[in-house]
mmCIF file of C-alpha atoms in Angstrom:
data_model
loop_
_atom_site.group_PDB
_atom_site.id
_atom_site.type_symbol
_atom_site.label_atom_id
_atom_site.label_comp_id
_atom_site.label_asym_id
_atom_site.label_seq_id
_atom_site.Cartn_x
_atom_site.Cartn_y
_atom_site.Cartn_z
ATOM 1 C CA LEU A 1 96.979 -63.756 -43.767
ATOM 2 C CA LEU A 2 97.035 -66.244 -40.969
ATOM 3 C CA GLN A 3 99.377 -68.762 -42.744
ATOM 4 C CA ALA A 4 101.593 -64.937 -43.278
ATOM 5 C CA GLY A 5 101.239 -64.270 -39.283
ATOM 6 C CA LEU A 6 99.210 -61.001 -39.941
ATOM 7 C CA VAL A 7 95.850 -60.534 -38.364
ATOM 8 C CA PRO A 8 93.646 -57.374 -38.819
ATOM 9 C CA LEU A 9 93.851 -55.030 -35.578
ATOM 10 C CA VAL A 10 89.910 -54.893 -34.956
ATOM 11 C CA PRO A 11 88.474 -52.870 -32.239
ATOM 12 C CA GLU A 12 86.741 -54.233 -28.856
ATOM 13 C CA GLN A 13 83.989 -51.479 -29.454
ATOM 14 C CA GLY A 14 81.089 -49.802 -31.540
ATOM 15 C CA SER A 15 79.323 -53.166 -33.087
ATOM 16 C CA VAL A 16 75.597 -53.321 -31.702
ATOM 17 C CA GLY A 17 75.170 -56.740 -32.947
ATOM 18 C CA ALA A 18 72.741 -55.658 -35.964
ATOM 19 C CA SER A 19 72.640 -54.938 -39.201
ATOM 20 C CA GLY A 20 75.990 -57.235 -38.807
ATOM 21 C CA ASP A 21 79.001 -56.594 -36.641
ATOM 22 C CA LEU A 22 79.174 -53.549 -38.640
ATOM 23 C CA ALA A 23 82.816 -51.971 -37.255
ATOM 24 C CA PRO A 24 84.757 -54.787 -36.203
ATOM 25 C CA LEU A 25 83.541 -56.429 -39.705
ATOM 26 C CA SER A 26 84.647 -53.277 -41.310
ATOM 27 C CA HIS A 27 88.346 -52.934 -39.823
ATOM 28 C CA ILE A 28 89.206 -56.699 -40.738
ATOM 29 C CA ALA A 29 87.747 -55.944 -44.890
ATOM 30 C CA LEU A 30 90.027 -52.424 -44.690
ATOM 31 C CA ALA A 31 93.181 -54.718 -44.053
ATOM 32 C CA LEU A 32 92.231 -57.338 -46.659
ATOM 33 C CA MET A 33 92.193 -54.145 -49.049
ATOM 34 C CA GLY A 34 96.107 -52.687 -47.846
ATOM 35 C CA GLU A 35 94.477 -50.473 -45.975
ATOM 36 C CA GLY A 36 93.747 -49.875 -41.708
ATOM 37 C CA GLU A 37 96.391 -51.401 -39.744
ATOM 38 C CA MET A 38 98.169 -55.655 -39.132
ATOM 39 C CA LEU A 39 99.415 -57.499 -36.074
ATOM 40 C CA GLY A 40 102.291 -58.533 -37.366
ATOM 41 C CA PRO A 41 104.188 -61.523 -35.329
ATOM 42 C CA ASP A 42 105.869 -59.030 -32.366
ATOM 43 C CA ARG A 43 102.115 -57.939 -32.052
ATOM 44 C CA ARG A 44 102.790 -54.889 -32.359
ATOM 45 C CA PRO A 45 99.599 -52.715 -34.671
ATOM 46 C CA ALA A 46 101.099 -51.412 -38.491
ATOM 47 C CA PRO A 47 100.153 -50.126 -41.393
ATOM 48 C CA ALA A 48 98.353 -52.723 -43.664
ATOM 49 C CA GLY A 49 99.678 -52.220 -47.200
ATOM 50 C CA PRO A 50 102.823 -52.611 -46.365
ATOM 51 C CA ALA A 51 102.603 -55.227 -43.968
ATOM 52 C CA LEU A 52 101.089 -56.961 -47.077
ATOM 53 C CA ALA A 53 104.074 -55.873 -49.616
ATOM 54 C CA ALA A 54 106.464 -57.052 -47.369
ATOM 55 C CA ARG A 55 104.898 -60.321 -47.313
ATOM 56 C CA GLY A 56 104.320 -60.776 -50.746
ATOM 57 C CA LEU A 57 100.587 -60.214 -50.411
ATOM 58 C CA THR A 58 97.991 -58.165 -53.312
ATOM 59 C CA PRO A 59 95.671 -56.471 -52.040
ATOM 60 C CA PHE A 60 92.157 -58.035 -52.227
ATOM 61 C CA ARG A 61 89.023 -55.964 -54.217
ATOM 62 C CA PHE A 62 85.907 -56.333 -53.372
ATOM 63 C CA ALA A 63 83.691 -57.775 -56.669
ATOM 64 C CA PRO A 64 79.822 -56.205 -56.133
ATOM 65 C CA LYS A 65 78.217 -57.626 -53.072
ATOM 66 C CA GLU A 66 80.948 -59.188 -51.904
ATOM 67 C CA GLY A 67 81.157 -56.291 -49.381
ATOM 68 C CA ILE A 68 78.631 -55.545 -47.782
ATOM 69 C CA SER A 69 78.483 -60.179 -47.178
ATOM 70 C CA PHE A 70 81.607 -59.506 -45.542
ATOM 71 C CA ILE A 71 80.595 -56.722 -42.520
ATOM 72 C CA ASN A 72 76.986 -57.669 -43.299
ATOM 73 C CA GLY A 73 76.792 -60.697 -40.617
ATOM 74 C CA THR A 74 76.845 -61.880 -36.940
ATOM 75 C CA GLN A 75 80.888 -63.508 -37.367
ATOM 76 C CA ALA A 76 82.899 -60.907 -34.479
ATOM 77 C CA GLN A 77 80.155 -61.974 -31.918
ATOM 78 C CA THR A 78 79.745 -65.675 -32.966
ATOM 79 C CA ALA A 79 83.943 -66.410 -32.592
ATOM 80 C CA LEU A 80 83.686 -64.833 -29.003
ATOM 81 C CA LEU A 81 81.044 -66.805 -28.730
ATOM 82 C CA THR A 82 82.269 -69.729 -30.443
ATOM 83 C CA LEU A 83 85.641 -69.225 -28.111
ATOM 84 C CA LEU A 84 84.020 -68.996 -24.900
ATOM 85 C CA VAL A 85 81.515 -71.730 -25.305
ATOM 86 C CA LEU A 86 85.527 -73.698 -25.963
ATOM 87 C CA ASP A 87 86.429 -72.322 -23.149
ATOM 88 C CA ALA A 88 83.751 -72.492 -20.616
ATOM 89 C CA GLU A 89 83.322 -76.323 -21.314
ATOM 90 C CA SER A 90 86.507 -76.850 -19.799
ATOM 91 C CA LEU A 91 86.310 -75.065 -17.178
ATOM 92 C CA TRP A 92 83.241 -76.889 -16.121
ATOM 93 C CA ARG A 93 84.883 -79.426 -15.900
ATOM 94 C CA THR A 94 87.775 -78.572 -14.359
ATOM 95 C CA ALA A 95 85.356 -76.909 -11.589
ATOM 96 C CA VAL A 96 83.849 -79.846 -11.241
ATOM 97 C CA GLY A 97 86.984 -82.099 -9.965
ATOM 98 C CA ALA A 98 87.489 -77.983 -8.016
ATOM 99 C CA ALA A 99 84.031 -78.808 -6.181
ATOM 100 C CA ALA A 100 85.717 -82.938 -5.416
ATOM 101 C CA MET A 101 88.708 -82.013 -3.952
ATOM 102 C CA SER A 102 87.141 -79.796 -1.685
ATOM 103 C CA LEU A 103 84.332 -82.057 -0.658
ATOM 104 C CA GLU A 104 87.607 -84.334 0.141
ATOM 105 C CA ALA A 105 88.940 -81.292 1.864
ATOM 106 C CA LEU A 106 85.681 -81.184 4.110
ATOM 107 C CA ARG A 107 85.652 -84.457 4.674
ATOM 108 C CA GLY A 108 81.892 -83.953 2.831
ATOM 109 C CA THR A 109 79.794 -87.103 2.458
ATOM 110 C CA PRO A 110 79.520 -87.966 -1.898
ATOM 111 C CA THR A 111 75.767 -89.304 -0.321
ATOM 112 C CA PRO A 112 73.978 -86.771 -2.569
ATOM 113 C CA LEU A 113 76.185 -88.141 -5.921
ATOM 114 C CA ASP A 114 74.328 -91.325 -5.567
ATOM 115 C CA PRO A 115 72.819 -91.780 -9.144
ATOM 116 C CA ARG A 116 68.994 -92.484 -8.424
ATOM 117 C CA ILE A 117 68.656 -89.253 -6.856
ATOM 118 C CA HIS A 118 69.459 -87.673 -9.759
ATOM 119 C CA ALA A 119 67.851 -90.810 -11.680
ATOM 120 C CA ALA A 120 65.048 -88.767 -10.241
ATOM 121 C CA ARG A 121 64.942 -85.349 -11.827
ATOM 122 C CA PRO A 122 67.395 -86.389 -14.545
ATOM 123 C CA HIS A 123 68.395 -82.704 -15.476
ATOM 124 C CA PRO A 124 71.439 -84.101 -18.319
ATOM 125 C CA GLY A 125 73.910 -81.868 -17.147
ATOM 126 C CA GLN A 126 73.039 -82.300 -12.889
ATOM 127 C CA VAL A 127 73.041 -86.249 -13.794
ATOM 128 C CA ARG A 128 76.899 -85.834 -15.757
ATOM 129 C CA THR A 129 78.053 -83.695 -12.566
ATOM 130 C CA ALA A 130 76.734 -86.170 -10.029
ATOM 131 C CA ASP A 131 78.742 -89.258 -12.884
ATOM 132 C CA LEU A 132 82.048 -87.281 -12.921
ATOM 133 C CA MET A 133 82.331 -86.777 -9.349
ATOM 134 C CA ARG A 134 81.480 -89.864 -7.786
ATOM 135 C CA ARG A 135 84.222 -91.144 -10.361
ATOM 136 C CA LEU A 136 86.549 -88.279 -9.729
ATOM 137 C CA LEU A 137 86.083 -90.135 -5.236
ATOM 138 C CA GLU A 138 86.484 -93.079 -6.176
ATOM 139 C CA ALA A 139 88.261 -95.084 -3.650
ATOM 140 C CA SER A 140 88.552 -92.622 -1.467
ATOM 141 C CA GLU A 141 90.253 -93.276 2.162
ATOM 142 C CA ILE A 142 88.939 -89.890 3.879
ATOM 143 C CA ARG A 143 85.787 -90.875 2.739
ATOM 144 C CA GLU A 144 85.877 -94.366 4.577
ATOM 145 C CA SER A 145 87.555 -92.713 7.805
ATOM 146 C CA HIS A 146 84.564 -90.598 8.063
ATOM 147 C CA ARG A 147 81.889 -93.100 7.564
ATOM 148 C CA GLU A 148 81.383 -94.392 10.806
ATOM 149 C CA ASN A 149 80.679 -91.815 14.105
ATOM 150 C CA ASP A 150 79.539 -88.660 12.224
ATOM 151 C CA PRO A 151 77.458 -86.405 13.677
ATOM 152 C CA ARG A 152 76.522 -84.273 10.534
ATOM 153 C CA VAL A 153 73.471 -85.246 9.376
ATOM 154 C CA GLN A 154 73.691 -83.167 6.105
ATOM 155 C CA ASP A 155 76.687 -81.184 3.729
ATOM 156 C CA ALA A 156 75.507 -77.231 3.294
ATOM 157 C CA TYR A 157 74.243 -76.619 0.036
ATOM 158 C CA SER A 158 77.727 -76.031 -1.489
ATOM 159 C CA LEU A 159 78.754 -78.824 -1.703
ATOM 160 C CA ARG A 160 75.292 -81.273 -1.047
ATOM 161 C CA CYS A 161 74.321 -79.302 -3.830
ATOM 162 C CA THR A 162 76.810 -79.459 -6.284
ATOM 163 C CA PRO A 163 75.757 -81.934 -9.224
ATOM 164 C CA GLN A 164 72.534 -79.121 -8.908
ATOM 165 C CA VAL A 165 74.677 -75.897 -9.467
ATOM 166 C CA LEU A 166 77.052 -76.748 -11.290
ATOM 167 C CA GLY A 167 75.129 -78.950 -13.439
ATOM 168 C CA ALA A 168 72.342 -76.188 -14.630
ATOM 169 C CA VAL A 169 75.718 -74.291 -15.871
ATOM 170 C CA ALA A 170 76.656 -77.220 -17.256
ATOM 171 C CA ASP A 171 73.089 -76.972 -19.381
ATOM 172 C CA ALA A 172 73.680 -73.522 -20.215
ATOM 173 C CA ILE A 173 76.718 -74.251 -21.668
ATOM 174 C CA ARG A 174 75.442 -76.467 -23.990
ATOM 175 C CA PHE A 175 72.757 -74.422 -24.744
ATOM 176 C CA ALA A 176 75.325 -71.363 -26.042
ATOM 177 C CA ARG A 177 76.897 -74.615 -28.075
ATOM 178 C CA GLY A 178 73.752 -75.098 -29.982
ATOM 179 C CA VAL A 179 73.594 -71.811 -31.185
ATOM 180 C CA ALA A 180 77.112 -71.306 -31.733
ATOM 181 C CA GLU A 181 76.671 -74.372 -34.242
ATOM 182 C CA VAL A 182 73.356 -73.450 -35.934
ATOM 183 C CA GLU A 183 75.045 -69.553 -36.287
ATOM 184 C CA LEU A 184 78.649 -70.595 -37.330
ATOM 185 C CA ASN A 185 76.480 -72.322 -40.106
ATOM 186 C CA ALA A 186 74.041 -70.098 -41.341
ATOM 187 C CA SER A 187 74.001 -67.245 -43.290
ATOM 188 C CA THR A 188 73.667 -64.091 -41.549
ATOM 189 C CA ASP A 189 73.769 -61.680 -45.570
ATOM 190 C CA ASN A 190 71.391 -59.777 -46.459
ATOM 191 C CA PRO A 191 69.767 -59.315 -48.869
ATOM 192 C CA LEU A 192 69.751 -62.953 -49.617
ATOM 193 C CA VAL A 193 70.636 -64.334 -53.511
ATOM 194 C CA PHE A 194 68.791 -67.226 -53.658
ATOM 195 C CA GLU A 195 70.070 -69.892 -56.607
ATOM 196 C CA SER A 196 66.113 -69.277 -58.015
ATOM 197 C CA GLY A 197 68.159 -65.586 -58.468
ATOM 198 C CA GLU A 198 65.176 -64.087 -56.363
ATOM 199 C CA VAL A 199 66.790 -61.830 -53.742
ATOM 200 C CA LEU A 200 64.964 -61.358 -50.680
ATOM 201 C CA SER A 201 65.356 -58.893 -48.195
ATOM 202 C CA GLY A 202 65.275 -60.143 -44.310
ATOM 203 C CA GLY A 203 67.061 -60.149 -40.942
ATOM 204 C CA ASN A 204 69.124 -62.740 -40.640
ATOM 205 C CA PHE A 205 71.442 -60.102 -39.886
ATOM 206 C CA HIS A 206 70.569 -59.597 -36.110
ATOM 207 C CA GLY A 207 72.389 -60.961 -33.738
ATOM 208 C CA GLN A 208 70.340 -61.561 -31.272
ATOM 209 C CA PRO A 209 70.434 -65.709 -30.705
ATOM 210 C CA VAL A 210 73.987 -65.280 -30.368
ATOM 211 C CA ALA A 211 73.702 -62.243 -28.022
ATOM 212 C CA GLN A 212 71.119 -64.261 -25.758
ATOM 213 C CA ALA A 213 72.970 -67.408 -25.757
ATOM 214 C CA LEU A 214 76.426 -64.894 -24.733
ATOM 215 C CA ASP A 215 73.817 -63.308 -21.772
ATOM 216 C CA PHE A 216 73.113 -66.640 -20.324
ATOM 217 C CA LEU A 217 76.649 -68.242 -20.611
ATOM 218 C CA ALA A 218 77.561 -65.238 -18.196
ATOM 219 C CA VAL A 219 75.050 -65.979 -16.188
ATOM 220 C CA ALA A 220 75.879 -69.413 -15.677
ATOM 221 C CA LEU A 221 79.483 -68.494 -15.380
ATOM 222 C CA THR A 222 79.037 -66.183 -12.410
ATOM 223 C CA THR A 223 76.954 -69.006 -11.282
ATOM 224 C CA LEU A 224 79.978 -71.218 -11.042
ATOM 225 C CA GLN A 225 82.022 -69.081 -9.355
ATOM 226 C CA ALA A 226 80.081 -68.294 -6.978
ATOM 227 C CA ILE A 227 79.003 -71.473 -5.474
ATOM 228 C CA ALA A 228 83.207 -71.930 -6.121
ATOM 229 C CA GLU A 229 83.903 -69.562 -3.447
ATOM 230 C CA ARG A 230 81.257 -70.548 -0.835
ATOM 231 C CA ARG A 231 83.288 -73.394 -0.506
ATOM 232 C CA VAL A 232 86.564 -71.296 -0.798
ATOM 233 C CA GLU A 233 85.240 -69.814 2.394
ATOM 234 C CA ARG A 234 84.457 -72.597 3.652
ATOM 235 C CA LEU A 235 87.822 -74.750 3.777
ATOM 236 C CA VAL A 236 89.706 -71.802 5.309
ATOM 237 C CA ASN A 237 86.953 -70.372 7.830
ATOM 238 C CA PRO A 238 87.519 -73.123 11.219
ATOM 239 C CA ASP A 239 84.458 -72.698 12.598
ATOM 240 C CA LEU A 240 82.886 -74.563 8.647
ATOM 241 C CA SER A 241 85.692 -76.255 7.760
ATOM 242 C CA GLN A 242 85.209 -79.484 10.253
ATOM 243 C CA GLY A 243 88.861 -79.383 12.204
ATOM 244 C CA LEU A 244 90.963 -77.461 9.033
ATOM 245 C CA PRO A 245 93.470 -74.886 10.705
ATOM 246 C CA ALA A 246 92.179 -70.744 10.247
ATOM 247 C CA PHE A 247 93.682 -70.015 7.072
ATOM 248 C CA LEU A 248 95.205 -73.118 6.092
ATOM 249 C CA THR A 249 98.448 -72.152 8.052
ATOM 250 C CA ARG A 250 99.783 -74.353 10.478
ATOM 251 C CA ASP A 251 100.756 -70.988 12.709
ATOM 252 C CA PRO A 252 97.094 -69.271 12.571
ATOM 253 C CA GLY A 253 97.267 -66.140 14.537
ATOM 254 C CA LEU A 254 100.778 -65.336 13.466
ATOM 255 C CA SER A 255 100.611 -66.482 9.716
ATOM 256 C CA SER A 256 97.944 -64.962 7.134
ATOM 257 C CA GLY A 257 98.098 -68.108 5.463
ATOM 258 C CA PHE A 258 94.807 -68.236 2.850
ATOM 259 C CA MET A 259 92.639 -65.008 3.895
ATOM 260 C CA MET A 260 93.249 -63.049 0.778
ATOM 261 C CA VAL A 261 92.492 -65.534 -1.604
ATOM 262 C CA GLN A 262 88.825 -65.481 -0.287
ATOM 263 C CA ILE A 263 88.319 -62.659 -0.377
ATOM 264 C CA THR A 264 90.186 -62.269 -3.780
ATOM 265 C CA ALA A 265 87.477 -64.561 -4.697
ATOM 266 C CA ALA A 266 84.937 -62.398 -3.188
ATOM 267 C CA SER A 267 85.941 -59.118 -5.308
ATOM 268 C CA LEU A 268 85.845 -61.206 -8.478
ATOM 269 C CA VAL A 269 82.538 -62.797 -7.864
ATOM 270 C CA ALA A 270 81.196 -59.136 -7.186
ATOM 271 C CA GLU A 271 82.324 -57.959 -9.828
ATOM 272 C CA SER A 272 81.308 -61.006 -12.520
ATOM 273 C CA ARG A 273 77.497 -60.215 -11.008
ATOM 274 C CA ALA A 274 78.045 -56.275 -11.816
ATOM 275 C CA LEU A 275 79.144 -57.560 -15.677
ATOM 276 C CA ALA A 276 75.861 -60.221 -15.390
ATOM 277 C CA MET A 277 73.581 -57.820 -15.490
ATOM 278 C CA PRO A 278 71.980 -59.113 -20.066
ATOM 279 C CA ALA A 279 73.023 -56.810 -22.726
ATOM 280 C CA SER A 280 70.862 -58.521 -25.006
ATOM 281 C CA ILE A 281 67.556 -56.534 -23.361
ATOM 282 C CA GLY A 282 69.916 -53.443 -24.035
ATOM 283 C CA SER A 283 68.570 -51.906 -27.125
ATOM 284 C CA ILE A 284 69.029 -48.415 -27.806
ATOM 285 C CA PRO A 285 67.764 -47.285 -31.817
ATOM 286 C CA THR A 286 70.646 -46.480 -34.337
ATOM 287 C CA ASP A 287 70.660 -45.621 -38.159
ATOM 288 C CA ALA A 288 67.795 -43.049 -38.676
ATOM 289 C CA ASN A 289 65.293 -45.413 -36.523
ATOM 290 C CA GLN A 290 65.724 -47.363 -38.979
ATOM 291 C CA GLU A 291 67.698 -49.912 -36.397
ATOM 292 C CA ASP A 292 65.256 -49.348 -33.807
ATOM 293 C CA PHE A 293 65.869 -52.547 -31.648
ATOM 294 C CA VAL A 294 69.194 -54.238 -31.582
ATOM 295 C CA PRO A 295 70.717 -56.603 -29.190
ATOM 296 C CA MET A 296 74.288 -55.529 -28.093
ATOM 297 C CA GLY A 297 75.816 -58.731 -28.699
ATOM 298 C CA MET A 298 78.994 -57.434 -28.830
ATOM 299 C CA ALA A 299 78.525 -55.960 -25.208
ATOM 300 C CA ALA A 300 77.504 -59.392 -24.889
ATOM 301 C CA ALA A 301 80.547 -60.862 -25.813
ATOM 302 C CA LEU A 302 83.347 -58.568 -24.084
ATOM 303 C CA LYS A 303 81.336 -59.129 -20.174
ATOM 304 C CA ALA A 304 81.461 -62.538 -20.672
ATOM 305 C CA ARG A 305 84.778 -62.921 -21.206
ATOM 306 C CA ARG A 306 85.959 -60.619 -18.299
ATOM 307 C CA ILE A 307 83.325 -63.029 -16.248
ATOM 308 C CA LEU A 308 84.680 -66.249 -18.079
ATOM 309 C CA ILE A 309 88.470 -64.733 -16.671
ATOM 310 C CA ASN A 310 87.004 -64.548 -13.232
ATOM 311 C CA ALA A 311 86.110 -67.874 -13.110
ATOM 312 C CA ARG A 312 88.940 -68.727 -14.057
ATOM 313 C CA ARG A 313 90.746 -67.816 -10.961
ATOM 314 C CA VAL A 314 87.780 -68.277 -8.282
ATOM 315 C CA ILE A 315 88.282 -71.872 -9.175
ATOM 316 C CA ALA A 316 92.118 -71.468 -9.176
ATOM 317 C CA ALA A 317 91.612 -69.760 -5.795
ATOM 318 C CA GLU A 318 89.961 -72.911 -4.681
ATOM 319 C CA LEU A 319 91.835 -75.814 -6.448
ATOM 320 C CA LEU A 320 94.678 -73.614 -4.281
ATOM 321 C CA CYS A 321 92.879 -74.085 -1.029
ATOM 322 C CA ALA A 322 91.663 -77.750 -1.358
ATOM 323 C CA ALA A 323 94.526 -78.841 -2.363
ATOM 324 C CA GLN A 324 96.283 -77.558 1.079
ATOM 325 C CA GLY A 325 92.836 -78.548 2.638
ATOM 326 C CA LEU A 326 94.404 -82.205 1.708
ATOM 327 C CA GLU A 327 97.699 -81.321 3.472
ATOM 328 C CA PHE A 328 96.165 -81.574 6.663
ATOM 329 C CA LEU A 329 94.433 -85.182 6.144
ATOM 330 C CA LEU A 330 98.029 -86.844 5.154
ATOM 331 C CA PRO A 331 97.945 -90.177 5.530
ATOM 332 C CA LEU A 332 94.399 -90.735 4.263
ATOM 333 C CA ARG A 333 94.369 -90.893 0.065
ATOM 334 C CA PRO A 334 91.277 -88.865 -1.806
ATOM 335 C CA GLY A 335 89.481 -90.333 -4.374
ATOM 336 C CA ARG A 336 92.030 -91.308 -7.675
ATOM 337 C CA GLY A 337 90.821 -88.574 -9.200
ATOM 338 C CA VAL A 338 91.274 -86.340 -7.136
ATOM 339 C CA GLU A 339 94.093 -87.509 -5.410
ATOM 340 C CA ALA A 340 95.671 -86.989 -9.414
ATOM 341 C CA LEU A 341 94.540 -83.510 -10.340
ATOM 342 C CA TYR A 342 96.115 -82.373 -6.380
ATOM 343 C CA ARG A 343 99.509 -84.608 -7.757
ATOM 344 C CA ARG A 344 99.009 -82.301 -11.271
ATOM 345 C CA ILE A 345 98.507 -78.928 -8.353
ATOM 346 C CA ARG A 346 102.005 -80.226 -6.880
ATOM 347 C CA SER A 347 103.657 -80.811 -9.958
ATOM 348 C CA GLU A 348 107.129 -79.755 -9.416
ATOM 349 C CA ALA A 349 107.947 -78.440 -13.311
ATOM 350 C CA ASP A 350 104.898 -76.087 -13.192
ATOM 351 C CA GLY A 351 102.635 -76.909 -10.527
ATOM 352 C CA VAL A 352 102.354 -75.143 -6.966
ATOM 353 C CA GLY A 353 103.593 -76.657 -3.431
ATOM 354 C CA PRO A 354 102.510 -76.345 -0.233
ATOM 355 C CA LEU A 355 101.859 -73.235 1.900
ATOM 356 C CA ALA A 356 104.301 -74.147 4.117
ATOM 357 C CA GLU A 357 104.947 -70.137 5.789
ATOM 358 C CA ASP A 358 103.231 -67.169 4.301
ATOM 359 C CA ARG A 359 103.914 -66.594 0.851
ATOM 360 C CA ALA A 360 102.709 -63.728 -1.314
ATOM 361 C CA PRO A 361 99.719 -65.926 -2.761
ATOM 362 C CA ALA A 362 99.399 -64.380 -6.728
ATOM 363 C CA PRO A 363 102.167 -65.867 -8.128
ATOM 364 C CA ASP A 364 100.868 -69.285 -7.285
ATOM 365 C CA LEU A 365 97.273 -68.074 -8.609
ATOM 366 C CA ALA A 366 98.243 -67.012 -11.613
ATOM 367 C CA ARG A 367 100.007 -70.470 -12.142
ATOM 368 C CA LEU A 368 97.146 -72.595 -11.585
ATOM 369 C CA GLU A 369 94.939 -69.846 -13.878
ATOM 370 C CA GLY A 370 97.235 -70.531 -16.203
ATOM 371 C CA LEU A 371 96.644 -74.469 -16.099
ATOM 372 C CA ILE A 372 93.227 -74.109 -16.324
ATOM 373 C CA ALA A 373 93.223 -71.761 -19.278
ATOM 374 C CA ALA A 374 95.504 -73.688 -21.079
ATOM 375 C CA GLY A 375 93.093 -77.285 -19.700
ATOM 376 C CA ALA A 376 96.247 -79.014 -17.820
ATOM 377 C CA LEU A 377 93.708 -79.227 -14.741
ATOM 378 C CA ASP A 378 90.677 -80.585 -16.894
ATOM 379 C CA PRO A 379 89.868 -84.180 -15.038
ATOM 380 C CA SER A 380 87.691 -85.176 -17.992
ATOM 381 C CA PRO A 381 88.645 -83.541 -21.521
ATOM 382 C CA GLY A 382 86.932 -84.732 -24.222
ATOM 383 C CA LEU A 383 83.399 -84.881 -21.239
ATOM 384 C CA SER A 384 80.811 -83.002 -22.689
ATOM 385 C CA CYS A 385 78.436 -80.625 -20.335
#
């Protein structure tokens, strides 16, 4: 089907995540049988039978046991978990890059990134976050400019505790990856037929491990965007921005600058917090109370996906504001890694330019969101959480 450019049309809703993702997987089975609908190369729904025939494909006929094996598993929620994990890993690295850029724009201190601090509390994600930030901030002229005579003793938590917060996010993503790896290589059918010939009825079709991982991922990605929004506020607020002009505009008062960018980020975080309520604890009995405890894995997946999209948009807002903050510190240059990220944002081909006078921020945010989704603003591709 994929080689022929056909994708079965699968509704998002209808699965409770136990006894398999029955409804969504049945729609795939229908398409294989020549029933149901397909999405063709034009992405429009079309009847499956004619779509198969037009590409010389014969409808599949399920043999005994094959039909229930096809639908009696966690493949739908697991597929979404796997895609979310991959996107979340890249987003985490991009969020660390955005945090490092904000630290530079706000002339914060890198002292809290000292490896000795994190060796004393060696959560893996915390250690990796601090290490990546240190590398991004190497050879910073901005840091040297305020090393002496800085009246601040400590930065705010949204700057100082970035390794601890984004490190916890990384640990949650790594946990979700582990669940996905087990599930992708597992048998979630029922009953199971073993080589001995025994047929055993069990409950491997129950999606609780996947649903919980999706809920953990949703909470972690809500945390990631929430701390980013706090740094956006510090960048645009003249009472907190260490000398940057109000709303990062050269003409505050007459110009709005990035005021609406922070408001937008706040609205996205609020939405994500409402969505982050775990679905995996929301069982409603089904199937005449035979399926009396179900995990709602697809609901967890759909909420987590929406939260991921919101998180990308908030990180886009932080990158937009942090890059603008660096404009006001020129000719001082940030750390090498931050400067590379800044130059990618300012790319004439598909990046965004500095704000000279008011313009609609939506196109800039959408462009940065697209770059984040494509991994183009990932400062360390391949670095594991």
